[in-house]
Amino acid sequence: MNEENMTNETQPAKKRSKKLIILGVIVVVLVAVGVGMMVWHEQPSFCSTLCHIENTYVQNFSQEQGVQGTDKYGNTVSDTNAMMAVLHSHTQATAKSQIVCVDCHKPNVAELAHDGVSFVSGNYTIPRDERSAQALQKWDGKTSESFCANQNCHVYLLGDNGEVSYDKLEASTQSRSFNPHQQYHENLSLECTDCHKGHRASTVVCTGCHEHENVDLPSGWVTYSESKQILEQAFNG
C-alpha cells in the first residue's frame, strides 16, 4: 500500500474522531447546562428572574427573621416571623436547614403552563390575588391542610389516616392561655392560611367576632379588622 492510499484511509478516521470529540463536548455542555438549570431552579432567584411579578415575594421571603420588616404590599410588619415565608425560610425543625420557594410551591406542569400563558398574555393583576391553601393545592388534587402538614412538614399533626388530626392540632397549642386551635365552633371550618399568612402579617381570625375579648396576639400578628384593612388598602388604594 503506497503512502497516498494510507493518507486517503486515515483522513475519514480523523474526521470521525473529530466529530466524536465535538459531539462529546456538546453533550458535556448540555449536561452541565441542564444540571445548572436544575440547581438554579431550586433557588428563589430563579422565580424572580423568569417572572418579574415574583420579585416582591422573593424580596419578602429573603428578609431577616425576627426583626421589623415589610410585607408583600409594602406595609411595615413589626416582626417578620409573623409571615410564614420568612419564619420557615431557615429552620431547625426539618431535615433541610433552609426552606425555599419550591419546597412549598411545588412545581406542577399544568399549573406552570397556566401561569406561563397568563404571564405572557398579561392576564394577571398587581397586586396578585391572595390564594387560600385550597387554591394552592387544587392543581395537585390535595386537601388544603396538606399544604402545611405532610410527610415533610408538620408530620406530627398527621393521624393514622395520613390526614391532619384535629386532636393533635389542638394539643400542639394547649399550653397557651388561649388555644387558637381548639374547636370552639363545631360548624366553623377554617383553613391554615386563614390565620397563617405567607407573605404578610398573620391574623388571629377569632378577633373578627370576639373583638371584645383580650386576646394576646403573637408578635407581629394582626387582628381580623387590621387584616381586612391591609387587603382593602392593597386592592382598593
Short mmCIF file of C-alpha atoms in Angstrom, two decimals:
data_model
loop_
_atom_site.label_atom_id
_atom_site.label_comp_id
_atom_site.label_asym_id
_atom_site.label_seq_id
_atom_site.Cartn_x
_atom_site.Cartn_y
_atom_site.Cartn_z
CA MET A 1 0.00 0.00 0.00
CA ASN A 2 1.51 3.27 -1.07
CA GLU A 3 1.66 6.44 1.01
CA GLU A 4 -1.18 8.09 -0.93
CA ASN A 5 -3.64 5.25 -0.15
CA MET A 6 -2.71 5.31 3.54
CA THR A 7 -3.37 9.05 3.65
CA ASN A 8 -6.76 8.63 2.00
CA GLU A 9 -7.77 5.96 4.56
CA THR A 10 -6.67 7.91 7.64
CA GLN A 11 -8.48 11.09 6.65
CA PRO A 12 -12.03 9.67 7.20
CA ALA A 13 -10.89 8.22 10.53
CA LYS A 14 -9.59 11.61 11.64
CA LYS A 15 -12.84 13.26 10.58
CA ARG A 16 -14.88 10.70 12.53
CA SER A 17 -12.68 11.21 15.58
CA LYS A 18 -13.07 14.98 15.33
CA LYS A 19 -16.86 14.66 15.04
CA LEU A 20 -16.96 12.41 18.10
CA ILE A 21 -14.92 14.90 20.09
CA ILE A 22 -17.23 17.75 19.06
CA LEU A 23 -20.29 15.64 19.89
CA GLY A 24 -18.79 14.76 23.27
CA VAL A 25 -18.13 18.41 24.06
CA ILE A 26 -21.72 19.31 23.10
CA VAL A 27 -23.10 16.55 25.34
CA VAL A 28 -20.93 17.68 28.27
CA VAL A 29 -22.04 21.30 27.79
CA LEU A 30 -25.72 20.31 27.59
CA VAL A 31 -25.45 18.17 30.72
CA ALA A 32 -23.68 20.98 32.57
CA VAL A 33 -26.34 23.47 31.50
CA GLY A 34 -29.08 21.05 32.50
CA VAL A 35 -27.58 20.44 35.93
CA GLY A 36 -27.02 24.17 36.37
CA MET A 37 -30.65 24.89 35.48
CA MET A 38 -31.85 22.25 37.95
CA VAL A 39 -29.75 23.78 40.73
CA TRP A 40 -30.84 27.32 39.81
CA HIS A 41 -34.46 26.21 39.64
CA GLU A 42 -34.26 25.43 43.36
CA GLN A 43 -33.20 28.98 44.18
CA PRO A 44 -35.61 31.87 44.87
CA SER A 45 -33.69 33.99 42.33
CA PHE A 46 -34.99 31.68 39.59
CA CYS A 47 -38.57 32.73 40.32
CA SER A 48 -37.90 36.46 40.27
CA THR A 49 -35.62 36.32 37.20
CA LEU A 50 -38.01 34.50 34.87
CA CYS A 51 -41.15 36.15 36.22
CA HIS A 52 -40.80 39.75 37.37
CA ILE A 53 -44.11 39.71 39.25
CA GLU A 54 -42.47 37.34 41.75
CA ASN A 55 -39.89 39.97 42.78
CA THR A 56 -41.97 41.23 45.69
CA TYR A 57 -42.47 37.72 47.05
CA VAL A 58 -38.79 36.79 46.77
CA GLN A 59 -37.71 40.02 48.46
CA ASN A 60 -40.29 39.39 51.18
CA PHE A 61 -39.05 35.81 51.69
CA SER A 62 -35.40 36.94 51.85
CA GLN A 63 -35.83 39.20 54.89
CA GLU A 64 -34.09 38.55 58.19
CA GLN A 65 -36.12 36.65 60.76
CA GLY A 66 -37.43 38.20 63.96
CA VAL A 67 -36.98 41.86 63.06
CA GLN A 68 -39.15 44.67 61.74
CA GLY A 69 -39.80 44.12 58.06
CA THR A 70 -42.14 44.67 55.14
CA ASP A 71 -44.98 42.60 53.77
CA LYS A 72 -45.67 41.90 50.10
CA TYR A 73 -47.81 45.03 49.87
CA GLY A 74 -45.14 47.31 51.32
CA ASN A 75 -46.67 47.57 54.78
CA THR A 76 -44.47 47.55 57.87
CA VAL A 77 -44.60 44.36 59.94
CA SER A 78 -43.26 44.64 63.48
CA ASP A 79 -41.92 41.06 63.48
CA THR A 80 -41.05 39.28 60.23
CA ASN A 81 -41.70 35.92 61.91
CA ALA A 82 -45.40 36.77 61.63
CA MET A 83 -45.01 36.00 57.89
CA MET A 84 -44.76 32.26 57.37
CA ALA A 85 -42.49 32.57 54.33
CA VAL A 86 -39.87 34.33 56.45
CA LEU A 87 -40.44 32.19 59.55
CA HIS A 88 -39.94 29.00 57.56
CA SER A 89 -37.02 30.22 55.43
CA HIS A 90 -34.47 28.97 57.96
CA THR A 91 -35.43 26.30 60.46
CA GLN A 92 -34.01 23.56 62.64
CA ALA A 93 -37.34 21.71 62.67
CA THR A 94 -36.91 19.92 59.34
CA ALA A 95 -34.21 17.93 57.57
CA LYS A 96 -33.46 20.99 55.44
CA SER A 97 -31.86 23.97 57.15
CA GLN A 98 -33.31 26.28 54.51
CA ILE A 99 -36.81 26.10 53.07
CA VAL A 100 -37.05 27.71 49.62
CA CYS A 101 -39.97 28.63 47.37
CA VAL A 102 -40.31 25.25 45.62
CA ASP A 103 -40.44 23.37 48.92
CA CYS A 104 -43.91 24.82 49.48
CA HIS A 105 -44.91 25.88 45.97
CA LYS A 106 -44.09 22.57 44.31
CA PRO A 107 -43.88 22.82 40.50
CA ASN A 108 -46.81 21.29 38.67
CA VAL A 109 -46.61 21.14 34.87
CA ALA A 110 -50.27 22.06 34.35
CA GLU A 111 -50.07 24.95 36.80
CA LEU A 112 -46.80 26.21 35.32
CA ALA A 113 -48.33 26.14 31.83
CA HIS A 114 -51.41 28.02 33.06
CA ASP A 115 -49.34 30.64 34.86
CA GLY A 116 -46.98 30.94 31.89
CA VAL A 117 -49.83 31.70 29.50
CA SER A 118 -51.30 34.20 31.97
CA PHE A 119 -47.93 35.91 32.34
CA VAL A 120 -47.23 36.14 28.59
CA SER A 121 -50.77 37.34 27.83
CA GLY A 122 -50.75 39.81 30.72
CA ASN A 123 -53.81 38.12 32.22
CA TYR A 124 -52.95 38.91 35.83
CA THR A 125 -53.42 41.70 38.34
CA ILE A 126 -50.97 43.64 40.52
CA PRO A 127 -51.06 43.06 43.40
CA ARG A 128 -51.78 39.43 42.80
CA ASP A 129 -54.84 37.80 44.30
CA GLU A 130 -54.23 36.16 47.65
CA ARG A 131 -54.80 32.43 47.32
CA SER A 132 -56.07 30.12 50.02
CA ALA A 133 -54.45 26.79 50.85
CA GLN A 134 -57.20 25.03 48.89
CA ALA A 135 -56.42 27.12 45.82
CA LEU A 136 -52.71 26.43 46.22
CA GLN A 137 -53.37 22.68 46.31
CA LYS A 138 -56.02 22.40 43.62
CA TRP A 139 -53.56 21.61 40.81
CA ASP A 140 -52.29 18.60 42.74
CA GLY A 141 -55.74 17.48 43.83
CA LYS A 142 -54.77 17.53 47.52
CA THR A 143 -56.54 18.82 50.61
CA SER A 144 -55.84 22.33 51.85
CA GLU A 145 -54.30 21.02 55.10
CA SER A 146 -51.65 19.09 53.15
CA PHE A 147 -50.06 22.38 52.11
CA CYS A 148 -48.80 22.73 55.68
CA ALA A 149 -48.93 19.23 57.13
CA ASN A 150 -47.48 16.36 55.11
CA GLN A 151 -44.69 13.78 55.28
CA ASN A 152 -42.08 16.55 55.05
CA CYS A 153 -43.62 19.33 57.16
CA HIS A 154 -45.53 19.27 60.47
CA VAL A 155 -45.75 15.49 60.20
CA TYR A 156 -46.51 15.32 63.94
CA LEU A 157 -50.01 16.66 63.17
CA LEU A 158 -50.93 13.72 60.94
CA GLY A 159 -53.22 10.97 62.13
CA ASP A 160 -53.11 7.28 61.22
CA ASN A 161 -55.02 8.02 58.01
CA GLY A 162 -52.32 10.41 56.80
CA GLU A 163 -54.52 13.47 57.21
CA VAL A 164 -54.42 16.21 59.83
CA SER A 165 -55.64 15.09 63.23
CA TYR A 166 -57.51 17.98 64.82
CA ASP A 167 -56.94 16.44 68.24
CA LYS A 168 -53.20 16.62 67.65
CA LEU A 169 -53.54 20.14 66.25
CA GLU A 170 -55.41 21.27 69.36
CA ALA A 171 -52.90 19.56 71.66
CA SER A 172 -49.98 21.32 69.95
CA THR A 173 -51.01 24.68 71.45
CA GLN A 174 -52.88 23.59 74.58
CA SER A 175 -50.32 25.21 76.89
CA ARG A 176 -51.36 28.71 75.76
CA SER A 177 -53.82 30.79 77.78
CA PHE A 178 -55.96 30.98 74.65
CA ASN A 179 -55.73 27.92 72.44
CA PRO A 180 -56.32 29.08 68.85
CA HIS A 181 -56.60 25.51 67.58
CA GLN A 182 -59.33 24.40 69.96
CA GLN A 183 -62.58 23.58 68.19
CA TYR A 184 -64.78 26.22 69.79
CA HIS A 185 -67.35 26.18 66.98
CA GLU A 186 -68.25 22.80 65.51
CA ASN A 187 -69.81 24.30 62.39
CA LEU A 188 -66.90 26.64 61.66
CA SER A 189 -64.33 25.32 59.19
CA LEU A 190 -61.08 27.21 58.74
CA GLU A 191 -58.02 26.61 56.58
CA CYS A 192 -54.50 27.03 57.93
CA THR A 193 -54.00 30.04 55.67
CA ASP A 194 -56.99 31.86 57.14
CA CYS A 195 -54.69 32.71 60.05
CA HIS A 196 -51.18 31.80 58.90
CA LYS A 197 -50.23 34.18 56.08
CA GLY A 198 -47.20 33.51 53.92
CA HIS A 199 -46.14 36.97 52.80
CA ARG A 200 -48.00 39.36 55.10
CA ALA A 201 -48.71 39.55 58.81
CA SER A 202 -50.62 36.52 60.05
CA THR A 203 -54.07 37.06 61.51
CA VAL A 204 -55.95 35.92 64.60
CA VAL A 205 -59.30 35.49 62.86
CA CYS A 206 -61.06 34.87 66.19
CA THR A 207 -60.90 38.62 66.79
CA GLY A 208 -63.35 39.08 63.94
CA CYS A 209 -66.17 38.03 66.25
CA HIS A 210 -64.56 38.31 69.68
CA GLU A 211 -63.12 41.80 69.44
CA HIS A 212 -64.33 42.49 72.99
CA GLU A 213 -62.08 39.78 74.41
CA ASN A 214 -58.47 40.45 75.37
CA VAL A 215 -56.71 38.03 73.06
CA ASP A 216 -52.92 38.22 73.19
CA LEU A 217 -51.62 38.42 69.64
CA PRO A 218 -48.39 36.63 68.74
CA SER A 219 -45.54 39.01 67.92
CA GLY A 220 -46.19 40.80 64.64
CA TRP A 221 -49.65 39.31 64.12
CA VAL A 222 -52.71 41.47 63.49
CA THR A 223 -56.40 41.37 64.30
CA TYR A 224 -59.06 40.37 61.79
CA SER A 225 -60.07 44.01 61.40
CA GLU A 226 -56.49 45.08 60.72
CA SER A 227 -56.14 42.24 58.21
CA LYS A 228 -59.19 43.47 56.31
CA GLN A 229 -57.75 46.98 56.24
CA ILE A 230 -54.49 45.66 54.79
CA LEU A 231 -56.35 43.98 51.91
CA GLU A 232 -58.66 46.90 51.30
CA GLN A 233 -55.75 49.28 51.07
CA ALA A 234 -53.78 46.93 48.81
CA PHE A 235 -56.59 46.29 46.32
CA ASN A 236 -58.69 49.43 46.57
CA GLY A 237 -56.00 52.03 47.26
#
